[in-house]
């Protein structure tokens, strides 16, 4: 095939402009993800975001694009959960589910 999925998400090295460069150089279709993985990869500012705020961020990534880049995420994920489930991970999972409902 000609398509790959890059699940590197927020806090795990997601780089929308690099993905565009790679796609243009190789002819591949690259589907970029949105969301947050395990708590150990979460940026500190995630503590100050509500579940709805995180959902809004994911929805924007899908519908409007990431920041000023306007490069859209095509999947929600990879969303990670450790055991025991960390509070931030619970918040992210709820946000991802909400964003999925809102974006279809």
Coordinates of N, CA and C in Angstrom, one line a residue:
X1 N 0.8 -1.2 0.0 CA 0.0 0.0 0.0 C 0.8 1.3 0.0
X2 N 0.2 2.3 0.0 CA 0.8 3.6 -0.1 C 0.5 4.5 1.2
X3 N 0.0 3.8 2.2 CA -0.4 4.6 3.4 C 0.2 4.0 4.6
X4 N 0.6 4.9 5.5 CA 1.1 4.5 6.9 C 0.4 5.4 7.9
X5 N 0.3 4.9 9.1 CA -0.3 5.6 10.2 C 0.8 5.9 11.2
X6 N 1.0 7.2 11.5 CA 2.0 7.6 12.5 C 1.2 7.9 13.8
X7 N 1.4 7.1 14.8 CA 0.7 7.2 16.1 C 1.5 8.0 17.1
X8 N 2.6 8.7 16.6 CA 3.4 9.5 17.5 C 2.5 10.7 17.9
X9 N 2.1 10.8 19.1 CA 1.1 11.9 19.5 C 1.7 12.9 20.3
X10 N 0.9 13.8 20.9 CA 1.4 14.9 21.7 C 2.2 14.4 22.9
X11 N 3.4 14.8 23.0 CA 4.3 14.4 24.1 C 5.2 13.2 23.7
X12 N 5.0 12.7 22.5 CA 5.8 11.5 22.0 C 6.5 11.9 20.7
X13 N 6.7 13.1 20.4 CA 7.5 13.5 19.3 C 6.7 13.8 18.0
X14 N 5.4 14.0 18.1 CA 4.6 14.3 16.9 C 5.2 15.5 16.2
X15 N 5.3 15.4 14.9 CA 5.9 16.5 14.2 C 5.2 16.6 12.8
X16 N 4.1 17.4 12.8 CA 3.2 17.5 11.6 C 4.0 17.9 10.3
X17 N 4.9 18.9 10.5 CA 5.6 19.4 9.3 C 6.6 18.4 8.8
X18 N 7.2 17.6 9.7 CA 8.1 16.5 9.2 C 7.3 15.5 8.5
X19 N 6.1 15.2 8.9 CA 5.3 14.2 8.3 C 4.9 14.6 6.8
X20 N 4.6 15.9 6.7 CA 4.4 16.4 5.3 C 5.6 16.3 4.4
X21 N 6.8 16.7 5.0 CA 8.0 16.5 4.2 C 8.2 15.1 3.8
X22 N 8.0 14.2 4.7 CA 8.3 12.7 4.4 C 7.3 12.3 3.3
X23 N 6.0 12.7 3.5 CA 5.0 12.3 2.5 C 5.3 12.8 1.1
X24 N 5.7 14.1 1.1 CA 6.1 14.7 -0.2 C 7.3 14.0 -0.9
X25 N 8.3 13.7 0.0 CA 9.5 13.1 -0.5 C 9.3 11.6 -1.0
X26 N 8.4 10.9 -0.4 CA 8.2 9.5 -0.6 C 7.0 9.1 -1.5
X27 N 6.0 10.0 -1.5 CA 4.8 9.7 -2.2 C 3.8 8.9 -1.3
X28 N 4.2 8.7 0.0 CA 3.3 8.0 0.9 C 2.2 8.9 1.4
X29 N 1.0 8.3 1.7 CA 0.0 9.0 2.5 C 0.3 8.7 3.9
X30 N 0.4 9.7 4.7 CA 0.7 9.5 6.2 C -0.5 10.1 7.0
X31 N -1.0 9.2 7.8 CA -2.1 9.6 8.7 C -1.6 9.9 10.0
X32 N -1.8 11.1 10.5 CA -1.2 11.5 11.8 C -2.3 11.4 12.9
X33 N -1.8 11.0 14.1 CA -2.7 10.9 15.2 C -2.8 12.1 16.1
X34 N -3.7 12.1 17.0 CA -3.9 13.1 18.0 C -4.3 12.5 19.3
X35 N -3.8 13.1 20.4 CA -4.1 12.6 21.7 C -2.9 12.5 22.5
X36 N -3.0 11.8 23.7 CA -1.9 11.6 24.6 C -1.7 10.2 24.9
X37 N -0.5 9.7 25.1 CA -0.2 8.3 25.4 C -0.1 8.1 26.9
X38 N 0.8 7.4 27.4 CA 0.9 7.1 28.9 C 1.3 8.4 29.6
X39 N 1.0 8.4 30.9 CA 1.2 9.5 31.8 C 2.7 10.0 31.7
X40 N 3.6 9.0 31.6 CA 5.0 9.4 31.7 C 5.4 10.3 30.5
X41 N 4.6 10.3 29.4 CA 4.9 11.1 28.2 C 4.1 12.4 28.2
X42 N 3.2 12.6 29.2 CA 2.3 13.7 29.2 C 3.1 15.0 29.6
X43 N 2.9 16.1 28.8 CA 3.5 17.4 29.2 C 2.9 17.9 30.5
X44 N 3.7 18.6 31.3 CA 3.2 19.0 32.6 C 1.9 19.9 32.6
X45 N 1.7 20.6 31.5 CA 0.5 21.5 31.4 C -0.8 20.7 31.3
X46 N -0.7 19.4 31.1 CA -1.9 18.6 31.0 C -2.6 18.6 32.3
X47 N -1.9 18.7 33.4 CA -2.6 18.8 34.7 C -3.6 20.0 34.8
X48 N -3.3 21.0 34.1 CA -4.2 22.2 34.1 C -5.3 22.2 33.1
X49 N -5.4 21.1 32.3 CA -6.5 21.0 31.3 C -7.6 20.1 31.8
X50 N -8.8 20.5 31.5 CA -9.9 19.7 31.9 C -10.1 18.6 30.8
X51 N -10.9 17.6 31.1 CA -11.2 16.6 30.1 C -11.9 17.2 28.9
X52 N -12.8 18.2 29.1 CA -13.4 18.9 27.9 C -12.4 19.7 27.1
X53 N -11.4 20.3 27.8 CA -10.4 21.1 27.2 C -9.5 20.2 26.3
X54 N -9.2 19.0 26.8 CA -8.4 18.1 26.0 C -9.2 17.6 24.8
X55 N -10.5 17.3 25.0 CA -11.3 16.9 23.9 C -11.4 18.0 22.8
X56 N -11.5 19.2 23.3 CA -11.5 20.3 22.3 C -10.2 20.4 21.5
X57 N -9.1 20.1 22.2 CA -7.8 20.2 21.5 C -7.8 19.1 20.4
X58 N -8.2 17.9 20.8 CA -8.2 16.7 19.8 C -9.1 17.0 18.6
X59 N -10.3 17.6 18.9 CA -11.3 17.9 17.9 C -10.7 18.9 16.9
X60 N -10.0 19.9 17.5 CA -9.3 21.0 16.6 C -8.3 20.3 15.7
X61 N -7.5 19.4 16.3 CA -6.5 18.7 15.5 C -7.1 18.0 14.3
X62 N -8.3 17.4 14.5 CA -8.9 16.7 13.5 C -9.7 17.6 12.5
X63 N -10.3 18.6 13.0 CA -11.2 19.4 12.1 C -10.5 20.6 11.5
X64 N -9.6 21.2 12.3 CA -8.9 22.5 11.8 C -7.5 22.3 11.5
X65 N -6.8 21.3 12.1 CA -5.4 21.1 12.0 C -4.6 21.5 13.2
X66 N -3.4 21.1 13.3 CA -2.6 21.3 14.5 C -2.0 22.7 14.5
X67 N -2.4 23.5 15.5 CA -1.8 24.8 15.6 C -1.9 25.6 14.3
X68 N -0.9 26.3 14.0 CA -0.8 27.2 12.8 C -0.5 26.4 11.6
X69 N -0.1 25.1 11.7 CA 0.2 24.3 10.6 C -0.9 23.9 9.7
X70 N -2.1 23.9 10.3 CA -3.3 23.5 9.6 C -3.2 22.0 9.0
X71 N -2.3 21.3 9.5 CA -2.2 19.8 9.1 C -3.1 19.0 10.0
X72 N -4.0 18.3 9.4 CA -5.0 17.6 10.2 C -4.6 16.2 10.7
X73 N -5.1 15.9 11.9 CA -4.9 14.5 12.4 C -6.0 13.7 11.7
X74 N -5.7 12.4 11.4 CA -6.7 11.6 10.8 C -7.2 10.5 11.7
X75 N -6.6 10.3 12.8 CA -7.0 9.3 13.8 C -6.9 10.0 15.2
X76 N -7.6 9.4 16.2 CA -7.5 9.8 17.6 C -6.7 8.6 18.2
X77 N -5.5 8.9 18.6 CA -4.7 7.8 19.3 C -3.3 8.0 18.8
X78 N -2.5 7.2 19.4 CA -2.7 6.1 20.3 C -2.9 6.7 21.7
X79 N -3.9 6.3 22.4 CA -4.2 6.7 23.7 C -3.8 5.5 24.6
X80 N -3.0 5.9 25.7 CA -2.4 4.9 26.5 C -3.0 4.8 27.9
X81 N -3.0 3.6 28.5 CA -3.4 3.4 29.8 C -2.5 2.5 30.5
X82 N -2.0 2.9 31.7 CA -1.1 2.0 32.4 C -1.9 1.3 33.5
X83 N -1.3 0.5 34.3 CA -2.0 -0.1 35.5 C -1.1 0.1 36.7
X84 N -1.6 0.7 37.8 CA -3.0 1.2 37.9 C -3.2 2.4 37.0
X85 N -4.4 2.6 36.6 CA -4.8 3.7 35.7 C -4.5 5.1 36.4
X86 N -3.6 5.9 35.8 CA -3.3 7.2 36.3 C -4.5 8.2 36.0
X87 N -4.7 9.1 36.9 CA -5.8 10.1 36.8 C -5.7 10.8 35.4
X88 N -4.5 11.2 35.0 CA -4.4 11.9 33.8 C -4.8 11.0 32.6
X89 N -4.4 9.8 32.7 CA -4.8 8.8 31.6 C -6.3 8.7 31.5
X90 N -7.0 8.6 32.7 CA -8.4 8.5 32.7 C -9.0 9.7 32.0
X91 N -8.5 10.9 32.4 CA -8.9 12.2 31.8 C -8.7 12.2 30.3
X92 N -7.6 11.7 29.8 CA -7.3 11.6 28.4 C -8.2 10.6 27.7
X93 N -8.5 9.5 28.3 CA -9.4 8.5 27.7 C -10.8 9.1 27.5
X94 N -11.3 9.7 28.6 CA -12.6 10.4 28.5 C -12.6 11.4 27.4
X95 N -11.6 12.2 27.3 CA -11.5 13.2 26.3 C -11.4 12.6 24.9
X96 N -10.7 11.6 24.7 CA -10.6 10.9 23.4 C -12.0 10.4 23.0
X97 N -12.7 9.8 23.9 CA -14.0 9.2 23.6 C -15.0 10.4 23.3
X98 N -14.9 11.5 24.0 CA -15.7 12.6 23.7 C -15.4 13.2 22.3
X99 N -14.1 13.3 22.0 CA -13.7 13.8 20.7 C -14.2 12.9 19.6
X100 N -14.1 11.6 19.8 CA -14.6 10.6 18.8 C -16.1 10.8 18.5
X101 N -16.9 11.0 19.6 CA -18.3 11.2 19.4 C -18.6 12.5 18.6
X102 N -17.8 13.5 18.9 CA -18.0 14.8 18.2 C -17.5 14.8 16.8
X103 N -16.5 14.0 16.4 CA -16.0 14.0 15.1 C -16.5 12.8 14.2
X104 N -17.0 11.8 14.8 CA -17.5 10.7 14.1 C -16.4 9.8 13.7

